Amino acid sequence: MRKNIVAGNWKMNKTLQEGIELVKELKDVLAADKPNCDVVVCTPFIHLASVATILEVSNIGVGAENCADKVSGAYTGEVSAAMVASTGAKYVILGHSERRAYYGETAEILKEKVNLALANDLTPIFCIGEVLAEREAEKQNEVVYAQLAESLFDLPAEEFSKLVLAYEPVWAIGTGKTATSQQAQDMHAYIRSVVAEKYGKEVADNTSILYGGSCNPSNAKELFGCPDVDGGLIGGAALKVADFKGVIDGFKA
Ligand code: PEP
């Protein structure tokens, strides 16, 4: 059966020292009070090796926030999937709306990144989601369908099964405006139905679909209670241990 996952996305926050402090505290807190879900922290590239070492013996996974669309070579400033994997990280966020919007990441580029991540045994946390104008025009399903089809649907079922999906309505990211649990459930059920159509029911039932967008300790329980919401991708609330723990506890009775 699919896993429940809460993954933090630090974005461009935390110095190395601040990041180390946060994960040490998180490790202690989650050792004392075991989570009822998988927990992952996705950090800036330069933090990965240190964070992965600290979390090596822990119940917390580590991920990057991006990786290059090229294998290696003369791409100054880029970080390859192999480099990410060599730090001990096991996950990589791909297709985040901020990367699509500010760094021109197209469906084709993301396809390359997904292939390279999988080739290096990283689990992509692949983000999809509509902007406000698309939601207001009731085009969210077709937008999300296109994002899935254009970057992922060339994968064989065996490779697709290794992905984690994250539905992140762009209008809810960092805005304090969360999707209602009904909106989240409707979209997650739609995504699962699309995956079932393409890859079959078994693959769809085993695919973890996370919700992201202003998820916090006050709304996590209701969101995670939706049958097709398998956890969260968490930005702002991942930057403080108490808040992140509050979200993780959304899976507790
Ligand atoms: C995100 O960046 O993936 C995110 C969901 O951010 P926030 O929780 O701050 O809305």
PDB file of C-alpha atoms and ligand atoms in Angstrom:
ATOM      1  CA  MET A   1       0.000   0.000   0.000  1.00  0.00           C
ATOM      2  CA  ARG A   2       1.087   3.569  -0.540  1.00  0.00           C
ATOM      3  CA  LYS A   3       3.098   5.412   2.064  1.00  0.00           C
ATOM      4  CA  ASN A   4       2.034   8.453   4.029  1.00  0.00           C
ATOM      5  CA  ILE A   5       4.787  11.073   3.797  1.00  0.00           C
ATOM      6  CA  VAL A   6       5.408  14.525   5.222  1.00  0.00           C
ATOM      7  CA  ALA A   7       8.251  16.246   3.371  1.00  0.00           C
ATOM      8  CA  GLY A   8       9.685  19.640   4.255  1.00  0.00           C
ATOM      9  CA  ASN A   9      10.888  22.013   1.548  1.00  0.00           C
ATOM     10  CA  TRP A  10      13.254  24.554   3.058  1.00  0.00           C
ATOM     11  CA  LYS A  11      13.567  26.508  -0.213  1.00  0.00           C
ATOM     12  CA  MET A  12      16.314  29.153   0.031  1.00  0.00           C
ATOM     13  CA  ASN A  13      16.198  29.379   3.820  1.00  0.00           C
ATOM     14  CA  LYS A  14      18.620  28.455   6.608  1.00  0.00           C
ATOM     15  CA  THR A  15      22.374  28.827   6.724  1.00  0.00           C
ATOM     16  CA  LEU A  16      24.261  25.570   7.103  1.00  0.00           C
ATOM     17  CA  GLN A  17      24.541  26.097  10.869  1.00  0.00           C
ATOM     18  CA  GLU A  18      20.825  26.873  11.209  1.00  0.00           C
ATOM     19  CA  GLY A  19      19.953  23.835   9.111  1.00  0.00           C
ATOM     20  CA  ILE A  20      22.126  21.550  11.207  1.00  0.00           C
ATOM     21  CA  GLU A  21      20.553  22.887  14.384  1.00  0.00           C
ATOM     22  CA  LEU A  22      17.071  22.263  12.990  1.00  0.00           C
ATOM     23  CA  VAL A  23      17.699  18.661  11.934  1.00  0.00           C
ATOM     24  CA  LYS A  24      19.423  17.768  15.191  1.00  0.00           C
ATOM     25  CA  GLU A  25      16.400  19.009  17.109  1.00  0.00           C
ATOM     26  CA  LEU A  26      13.983  17.310  14.703  1.00  0.00           C
ATOM     27  CA  LYS A  27      15.866  14.031  15.025  1.00  0.00           C
ATOM     28  CA  ASP A  28      15.585  14.144  18.822  1.00  0.00           C
ATOM     29  CA  VAL A  29      11.929  15.122  18.769  1.00  0.00           C
ATOM     30  CA  LEU A  30      10.989  12.336  16.324  1.00  0.00           C
ATOM     31  CA  ALA A  31      13.067   9.761  18.190  1.00  0.00           C
ATOM     32  CA  ALA A  32      11.165  10.586  21.384  1.00  0.00           C
ATOM     33  CA  ASP A  33       7.759  10.615  19.702  1.00  0.00           C
ATOM     34  CA  LYS A  34       7.770   8.359  16.635  1.00  0.00           C
ATOM     35  CA  PRO A  35       5.858   9.663  13.615  1.00  0.00           C
ATOM     36  CA  ASN A  36       2.994   7.717  12.026  1.00  0.00           C
ATOM     37  CA  CYS A  37       4.311   8.565   8.569  1.00  0.00           C
ATOM     38  CA  ASP A  38       7.567   8.816   6.653  1.00  0.00           C
ATOM     39  CA  VAL A  39       9.336  12.131   7.207  1.00  0.00           C
ATOM     40  CA  VAL A  40      11.686  13.794   4.726  1.00  0.00           C
ATOM     41  CA  VAL A  41      13.589  17.081   4.796  1.00  0.00           C
ATOM     42  CA  CYS A  42      14.537  18.636   1.460  1.00  0.00           C
ATOM     43  CA  THR A  43      17.341  21.130   1.850  1.00  0.00           C
ATOM     44  CA  PRO A  44      19.547  23.416  -0.245  1.00  0.00           C
ATOM     45  CA  PHE A  45      22.270  21.474  -2.076  1.00  0.00           C
ATOM     46  CA  ILE A  46      25.129  22.654   0.102  1.00  0.00           C
ATOM     47  CA  HIS A  47      23.419  21.372   3.260  1.00  0.00           C
ATOM     48  CA  LEU A  48      22.750  17.884   1.945  1.00  0.00           C
ATOM     49  CA  ALA A  49      25.928  16.043   2.913  1.00  0.00           C
ATOM     50  CA  SER A  50      25.958  17.426   6.466  1.00  0.00           C
ATOM     51  CA  VAL A  51      22.252  16.850   6.994  1.00  0.00           C
ATOM     52  CA  ALA A  52      22.412  13.326   5.516  1.00  0.00           C
ATOM     53  CA  THR A  53      25.273  12.454   7.884  1.00  0.00           C
ATOM     54  CA  ILE A  54      23.335  13.694  10.910  1.00  0.00           C
ATOM     55  CA  LEU A  55      20.201  11.835   9.826  1.00  0.00           C
ATOM     56  CA  GLU A  56      21.946   8.643   8.717  1.00  0.00           C
ATOM     57  CA  VAL A  57      20.803   6.773  11.808  1.00  0.00           C
ATOM     58  CA  SER A  58      17.315   8.196  12.109  1.00  0.00           C
ATOM     59  CA  ASN A  59      13.792   7.805  10.827  1.00  0.00           C
ATOM     60  CA  ILE A  60      14.084  10.934   8.651  1.00  0.00           C
ATOM     61  CA  GLY A  61      14.892  10.892   4.935  1.00  0.00           C
ATOM     62  CA  VAL A  62      16.814  13.591   3.091  1.00  0.00           C
ATOM     63  CA  GLY A  63      16.132  15.166  -0.281  1.00  0.00           C
ATOM     64  CA  ALA A  64      17.305  17.922  -2.595  1.00  0.00           C
ATOM     65  CA  GLU A  65      15.058  20.681  -3.925  1.00  0.00           C
ATOM     66  CA  ASN A  66      16.196  20.276  -7.524  1.00  0.00           C
ATOM     67  CA  CYS A  67      18.789  18.595  -9.744  1.00  0.00           C
ATOM     68  CA  ALA A  68      20.255  19.246 -13.162  1.00  0.00           C
ATOM     69  CA  ASP A  69      18.778  18.048 -16.441  1.00  0.00           C
ATOM     70  CA  LYS A  70      22.229  16.980 -17.637  1.00  0.00           C
ATOM     71  CA  VAL A  71      24.424  14.064 -16.584  1.00  0.00           C
ATOM     72  CA  SER A  72      27.684  15.973 -16.023  1.00  0.00           C
ATOM     73  CA  GLY A  73      30.094  18.376 -17.691  1.00  0.00           C
ATOM     74  CA  ALA A  74      30.394  22.065 -18.471  1.00  0.00           C
ATOM     75  CA  TYR A  75      27.239  23.350 -16.750  1.00  0.00           C
ATOM     76  CA  THR A  76      28.620  25.859 -14.269  1.00  0.00           C
ATOM     77  CA  GLY A  77      26.606  26.094 -11.080  1.00  0.00           C
ATOM     78  CA  GLU A  78      24.504  23.016 -11.713  1.00  0.00           C
ATOM     79  CA  VAL A  79      24.259  19.959  -9.439  1.00  0.00           C
ATOM     80  CA  SER A  80      23.625  16.556 -10.993  1.00  0.00           C
ATOM     81  CA  ALA A  81      21.347  13.793  -9.738  1.00  0.00           C
ATOM     82  CA  ALA A  82      24.442  11.611  -9.210  1.00  0.00           C
ATOM     83  CA  MET A  83      25.978  14.318  -7.005  1.00  0.00           C
ATOM     84  CA  VAL A  84      22.767  14.573  -4.982  1.00  0.00           C
ATOM     85  CA  ALA A  85      22.688  10.793  -4.524  1.00  0.00           C
ATOM     86  CA  SER A  86      26.352  10.765  -3.506  1.00  0.00           C
ATOM     87  CA  THR A  87      25.519  12.898  -0.441  1.00  0.00           C
ATOM     88  CA  GLY A  88      23.203  10.211   0.927  1.00  0.00           C
ATOM     89  CA  ALA A  89      20.034  12.006  -0.150  1.00  0.00           C
ATOM     90  CA  LYS A  90      17.264   9.718  -1.368  1.00  0.00           C
ATOM     91  CA  TYR A  91      14.677  12.184  -2.679  1.00  0.00           C
ATOM     92  CA  VAL A  92      14.552  15.172  -4.988  1.00  0.00           C
ATOM     93  CA  ILE A  93      11.750  17.693  -5.450  1.00  0.00           C
ATOM     94  CA  LEU A  94      11.177  18.282  -9.170  1.00  0.00           C
ATOM     95  CA  GLY A  95       8.789  20.595 -10.978  1.00  0.00           C
ATOM     96  CA  HIS A  96       8.148  22.902  -8.040  1.00  0.00           C
ATOM     97  CA  SER A  97       6.069  25.847  -9.241  1.00  0.00           C
ATOM     98  CA  GLU A  98       8.822  28.263  -8.196  1.00  0.00           C
ATOM     99  CA  ARG A  99      11.277  26.471 -10.492  1.00  0.00           C
ATOM    100  CA  ARG A 100       8.742  26.379 -13.301  1.00  0.00           C
ATOM    101  CA  ALA A 101       7.889  30.080 -12.897  1.00  0.00           C
ATOM    102  CA  TYR A 102      11.252  31.688 -12.042  1.00  0.00           C
ATOM    103  CA  TYR A 103      13.730  29.373 -13.767  1.00  0.00           C
ATOM    104  CA  GLY A 104      11.811  28.468 -16.903  1.00  0.00           C
ATOM    105  CA  GLU A 105      11.614  24.754 -16.224  1.00  0.00           C
ATOM    106  CA  THR A 106       9.546  23.258 -19.021  1.00  0.00           C
ATOM    107  CA  ALA A 107       7.849  19.891 -19.240  1.00  0.00           C
ATOM    108  CA  GLU A 108      10.712  18.666 -21.456  1.00  0.00           C
ATOM    109  CA  ILE A 109      13.410  19.790 -19.013  1.00  0.00           C
ATOM    110  CA  LEU A 110      11.500  18.144 -16.165  1.00  0.00           C
ATOM    111  CA  LYS A 111      11.260  14.926 -18.114  1.00  0.00           C
ATOM    112  CA  GLU A 112      15.067  14.822 -18.320  1.00  0.00           C
ATOM    113  CA  LYS A 113      15.394  15.588 -14.618  1.00  0.00           C
ATOM    114  CA  VAL A 114      12.962  12.828 -13.680  1.00  0.00           C
ATOM    115  CA  ASN A 115      14.829  10.321 -15.846  1.00  0.00           C
ATOM    116  CA  LEU A 116      18.182  11.270 -14.305  1.00  0.00           C
ATOM    117  CA  ALA A 117      16.802  11.212 -10.764  1.00  0.00           C
ATOM    118  CA  LEU A 118      15.397   7.715 -11.299  1.00  0.00           C
ATOM    119  CA  ALA A 119      18.603   6.523 -12.960  1.00  0.00           C
ATOM    120  CA  ASN A 120      20.432   7.564  -9.783  1.00  0.00           C
ATOM    121  CA  ASP A 121      17.962   5.843  -7.441  1.00  0.00           C
ATOM    122  CA  LEU A 122      16.479   9.103  -6.185  1.00  0.00           C
ATOM    123  CA  THR A 123      12.755   9.291  -5.528  1.00  0.00           C
ATOM    124  CA  PRO A 124      11.365  12.323  -7.349  1.00  0.00           C
ATOM    125  CA  ILE A 125       8.695  14.271  -5.474  1.00  0.00           C
ATOM    126  CA  PHE A 126       7.066  15.616  -8.613  1.00  0.00           C
ATOM    127  CA  CYS A 127       5.003  18.791  -8.174  1.00  0.00           C
ATOM    128  CA  ILE A 128       1.955  19.691 -10.219  1.00  0.00           C
ATOM    129  CA  GLY A 129      -0.688  22.353  -9.724  1.00  0.00           C
ATOM    130  CA  GLU A 130      -2.595  25.198 -11.308  1.00  0.00           C
ATOM    131  CA  VAL A 131      -2.282  28.968 -10.869  1.00  0.00           C
ATOM    132  CA  LEU A 132      -5.190  31.050  -9.571  1.00  0.00           C
ATOM    133  CA  ALA A 133      -6.419  32.182 -13.003  1.00  0.00           C
ATOM    134  CA  GLU A 134      -6.587  28.544 -14.120  1.00  0.00           C
ATOM    135  CA  ARG A 135      -8.553  27.566 -10.997  1.00  0.00           C
ATOM    136  CA  GLU A 136     -10.916  30.517 -11.516  1.00  0.00           C
ATOM    137  CA  ALA A 137     -11.440  29.401 -15.107  1.00  0.00           C
ATOM    138  CA  GLU A 138     -12.095  25.853 -13.803  1.00  0.00           C
ATOM    139  CA  LYS A 139      -9.191  24.563 -15.842  1.00  0.00           C
ATOM    140  CA  GLN A 140      -7.314  22.935 -12.937  1.00  0.00           C
ATOM    141  CA  ASN A 141      -7.921  19.368 -14.086  1.00  0.00           C
ATOM    142  CA  GLU A 142      -6.673  19.918 -17.605  1.00  0.00           C
ATOM    143  CA  VAL A 143      -3.604  21.829 -16.358  1.00  0.00           C
ATOM    144  CA  VAL A 144      -2.668  19.071 -13.954  1.00  0.00           C
ATOM    145  CA  TYR A 145      -3.360  16.399 -16.566  1.00  0.00           C
ATOM    146  CA  ALA A 146      -1.005  18.124 -19.029  1.00  0.00           C
ATOM    147  CA  GLN A 147       1.739  18.439 -16.397  1.00  0.00           C
ATOM    148  CA  LEU A 148       1.509  14.720 -15.652  1.00  0.00           C
ATOM    149  CA  ALA A 149       1.251  13.605 -19.262  1.00  0.00           C
ATOM    150  CA  GLU A 150       3.984  15.851 -20.664  1.00  0.00           C
ATOM    151  CA  SER A 151       6.693  15.012 -18.126  1.00  0.00           C
ATOM    152  CA  LEU A 152       5.814  11.588 -16.746  1.00  0.00           C
ATOM    153  CA  PHE A 153       3.610   9.518 -19.007  1.00  0.00           C
ATOM    154  CA  ASP A 154       6.455   8.284 -21.195  1.00  0.00           C
ATOM    155  CA  LEU A 155       7.758   6.362 -18.178  1.00  0.00           C
ATOM    156  CA  PRO A 156       7.082   2.628 -18.063  1.00  0.00           C
ATOM    157  CA  ALA A 157       4.844   1.582 -15.147  1.00  0.00           C
ATOM    158  CA  GLU A 158       7.781   0.175 -13.209  1.00  0.00           C
ATOM    159  CA  GLU A 159       9.540   3.563 -13.223  1.00  0.00           C
ATOM    160  CA  PHE A 160       6.378   5.589 -12.658  1.00  0.00           C
ATOM    161  CA  SER A 161       5.712   3.501  -9.541  1.00  0.00           C
ATOM    162  CA  LYS A 162       8.867   4.937  -7.955  1.00  0.00           C
ATOM    163  CA  LEU A 163       7.524   8.507  -8.003  1.00  0.00           C
ATOM    164  CA  VAL A 164       5.829  10.520  -5.308  1.00  0.00           C
ATOM    165  CA  LEU A 165       3.410  13.159  -6.608  1.00  0.00           C
ATOM    166  CA  ALA A 166       2.690  16.465  -4.891  1.00  0.00           C
ATOM    167  CA  TYR A 167      -0.404  18.472  -5.791  1.00  0.00           C
ATOM    168  CA  GLU A 168       0.427  22.064  -5.018  1.00  0.00           C
ATOM    169  CA  PRO A 169      -2.127  24.638  -6.132  1.00  0.00           C
ATOM    170  CA  VAL A 170       0.146  27.596  -6.852  1.00  0.00           C
ATOM    171  CA  TRP A 171      -2.355  30.035  -5.332  1.00  0.00           C
ATOM    172  CA  ALA A 172      -1.959  28.256  -1.984  1.00  0.00           C
ATOM    173  CA  ILE A 173       1.855  28.181  -1.823  1.00  0.00           C
ATOM    174  CA  GLY A 174       3.245  30.556   0.770  1.00  0.00           C
ATOM    175  CA  THR A 175       0.036  32.603   0.686  1.00  0.00           C
ATOM    176  CA  GLY A 176      -1.614  31.327   3.856  1.00  0.00           C
ATOM    177  CA  LYS A 177      -4.550  30.409   1.600  1.00  0.00           C
ATOM    178  CA  THR A 178      -4.998  26.640   1.865  1.00  0.00           C
ATOM    179  CA  ALA A 179      -7.124  24.582  -0.486  1.00  0.00           C
ATOM    180  CA  THR A 180     -10.182  23.300   1.330  1.00  0.00           C
ATOM    181  CA  SER A 181     -10.017  19.617   2.158  1.00  0.00           C
ATOM    182  CA  GLN A 182     -12.769  19.097  -0.439  1.00  0.00           C
ATOM    183  CA  GLN A 183     -10.727  20.863  -3.141  1.00  0.00           C
ATOM    184  CA  ALA A 184      -7.666  18.815  -2.202  1.00  0.00           C
ATOM    185  CA  GLN A 185      -9.592  15.530  -2.107  1.00  0.00           C
ATOM    186  CA  ASP A 186     -11.308  16.229  -5.449  1.00  0.00           C
ATOM    187  CA  MET A 187      -7.989  16.942  -7.169  1.00  0.00           C
ATOM    188  CA  HIS A 188      -6.155  14.042  -5.546  1.00  0.00           C
ATOM    189  CA  ALA A 189      -8.939  11.658  -6.563  1.00  0.00           C
ATOM    190  CA  TYR A 190      -8.773  13.073 -10.093  1.00  0.00           C
ATOM    191  CA  ILE A 191      -4.985  12.599 -10.223  1.00  0.00           C
ATOM    192  CA  ARG A 192      -5.349   9.024  -8.992  1.00  0.00           C
ATOM    193  CA  SER A 193      -8.007   8.337 -11.626  1.00  0.00           C
ATOM    194  CA  VAL A 194      -5.731   9.676 -14.353  1.00  0.00           C
ATOM    195  CA  VAL A 195      -2.858   7.512 -13.117  1.00  0.00           C
ATOM    196  CA  ALA A 196      -5.215   4.505 -13.001  1.00  0.00           C
ATOM    197  CA  GLU A 197      -6.305   5.145 -16.595  1.00  0.00           C
ATOM    198  CA  LYS A 198      -2.700   5.285 -17.751  1.00  0.00           C
ATOM    199  CA  TYR A 199      -0.985   2.673 -15.542  1.00  0.00           C
ATOM    200  CA  GLY A 200      -3.805   0.656 -13.979  1.00  0.00           C
ATOM    201  CA  LYS A 201      -5.497   0.608 -10.591  1.00  0.00           C
ATOM    202  CA  GLU A 202      -2.704  -1.122  -8.716  1.00  0.00           C
ATOM    203  CA  VAL A 203      -0.106   1.503  -9.643  1.00  0.00           C
ATOM    204  CA  ALA A 204      -2.595   4.290  -8.874  1.00  0.00           C
ATOM    205  CA  ASP A 205      -3.481   2.814  -5.474  1.00  0.00           C
ATOM    206  CA  ASN A 206       0.210   2.567  -4.606  1.00  0.00           C
ATOM    207  CA  THR A 207       1.107   6.131  -5.638  1.00  0.00           C
ATOM    208  CA  SER A 208       1.573   8.566  -2.745  1.00  0.00           C
ATOM    209  CA  ILE A 209       0.015  11.929  -3.585  1.00  0.00           C
ATOM    210  CA  LEU A 210       1.007  14.729  -1.209  1.00  0.00           C
ATOM    211  CA  TYR A 211      -0.792  18.038  -0.788  1.00  0.00           C
ATOM    212  CA  GLY A 212       1.236  21.255  -0.634  1.00  0.00           C
ATOM    213  CA  GLY A 213       0.136  24.835  -0.060  1.00  0.00           C
ATOM    214  CA  SER A 214       0.062  26.558   3.323  1.00  0.00           C
ATOM    215  CA  CYS A 215      -0.336  23.277   5.156  1.00  0.00           C
ATOM    216  CA  ASN A 216       0.256  23.873   8.879  1.00  0.00           C
ATOM    217  CA  PRO A 217      -0.394  22.272  12.273  1.00  0.00           C
ATOM    218  CA  SER A 218      -3.981  23.603  12.322  1.00  0.00           C
ATOM    219  CA  ASN A 219      -5.121  22.197   8.985  1.00  0.00           C
ATOM    220  CA  ALA A 220      -2.893  19.117   8.536  1.00  0.00           C
ATOM    221  CA  LYS A 221      -5.166  16.640  10.294  1.00  0.00           C
ATOM    222  CA  GLU A 222      -8.204  17.542   8.197  1.00  0.00           C
ATOM    223  CA  LEU A 223      -6.217  17.480   4.936  1.00  0.00           C
ATOM    224  CA  PHE A 224      -4.469  14.195   5.764  1.00  0.00           C
ATOM    225  CA  GLY A 225      -7.835  12.719   6.727  1.00  0.00           C
ATOM    226  CA  CYS A 226      -8.950  12.885   3.081  1.00  0.00           C
ATOM    227  CA  PRO A 227      -8.859   9.411   1.539  1.00  0.00           C
ATOM    228  CA  ASP A 228      -6.638  10.391  -1.396  1.00  0.00           C
ATOM    229  CA  VAL A 229      -4.305  12.772   0.455  1.00  0.00           C
ATOM    230  CA  ASP A 230      -1.236  10.800   1.498  1.00  0.00           C
ATOM    231  CA  GLY A 231       0.645  13.538   3.308  1.00  0.00           C
ATOM    232  CA  GLY A 232       2.107  16.929   2.604  1.00  0.00           C
ATOM    233  CA  LEU A 233       4.902  18.911   1.005  1.00  0.00           C
ATOM    234  CA  ILE A 234       5.507  21.628   3.527  1.00  0.00           C
ATOM    235  CA  GLY A 235       7.264  24.967   2.988  1.00  0.00           C
ATOM    236  CA  GLY A 236       6.914  27.620   5.692  1.00  0.00           C
ATOM    237  CA  ALA A 237       5.867  25.216   8.432  1.00  0.00           C
ATOM    238  CA  ALA A 238       8.985  23.082   7.834  1.00  0.00           C
ATOM    239  CA  LEU A 239      11.281  25.840   9.061  1.00  0.00           C
ATOM    240  CA  LYS A 240      10.486  25.430  12.757  1.00  0.00           C
ATOM    241  CA  VAL A 241      10.618  22.061  14.480  1.00  0.00           C
ATOM    242  CA  ALA A 242       7.456  22.688  16.514  1.00  0.00           C
ATOM    243  CA  ASP A 243       5.448  23.584  13.403  1.00  0.00           C
ATOM    244  CA  PHE A 244       6.829  20.705  11.340  1.00  0.00           C
ATOM    245  CA  LYS A 245       6.139  18.276  14.193  1.00  0.00           C
ATOM    246  CA  GLY A 246       2.609  19.713  14.408  1.00  0.00           C
ATOM    247  CA  VAL A 247       2.072  18.893  10.735  1.00  0.00           C
ATOM    248  CA  ILE A 248       3.584  15.401  11.138  1.00  0.00           C
ATOM    249  CA  ASP A 249       1.189  14.863  14.046  1.00  0.00           C
ATOM    250  CA  GLY A 250      -1.659  15.389  11.586  1.00  0.00           C
ATOM    251  CA  PHE A 251      -1.317  11.616  11.120  1.00  0.00           C
ATOM    252  CA  LYS A 252      -1.837  10.924  14.809  1.00  0.00           C
ATOM    253  CA  ALA A 253      -5.227  10.053  16.245  1.00  0.00           C
TER     254      ALA A 253
HETATM  255  C1  PEP B   1       6.022  24.491  -1.004  1.00  0.00           C
HETATM  256  O1  PEP B   1       6.876  25.316  -1.229  1.00  0.00           O
HETATM  257  O2  PEP B   1       6.112  23.382  -1.538  1.00  0.00           O
HETATM  258  C2  PEP B   1       4.930  24.846  -0.085  1.00  0.00           C
HETATM  259  C3  PEP B   1       3.903  24.054  -0.025  1.00  0.00           C
HETATM  260  O3  PEP B   1       5.090  25.995   0.633  1.00  0.00           O
HETATM  261  P1  PEP B   1       4.116  26.515   1.829  1.00  0.00           P
HETATM  262  O4  PEP B   1       3.856  25.339   2.717  1.00  0.00           O
HETATM  263  O5  PEP B   1       4.903  27.593   2.502  1.00  0.00           O
HETATM  264  O6  PEP B   1       2.875  27.004   1.174  1.00  0.00           O
END
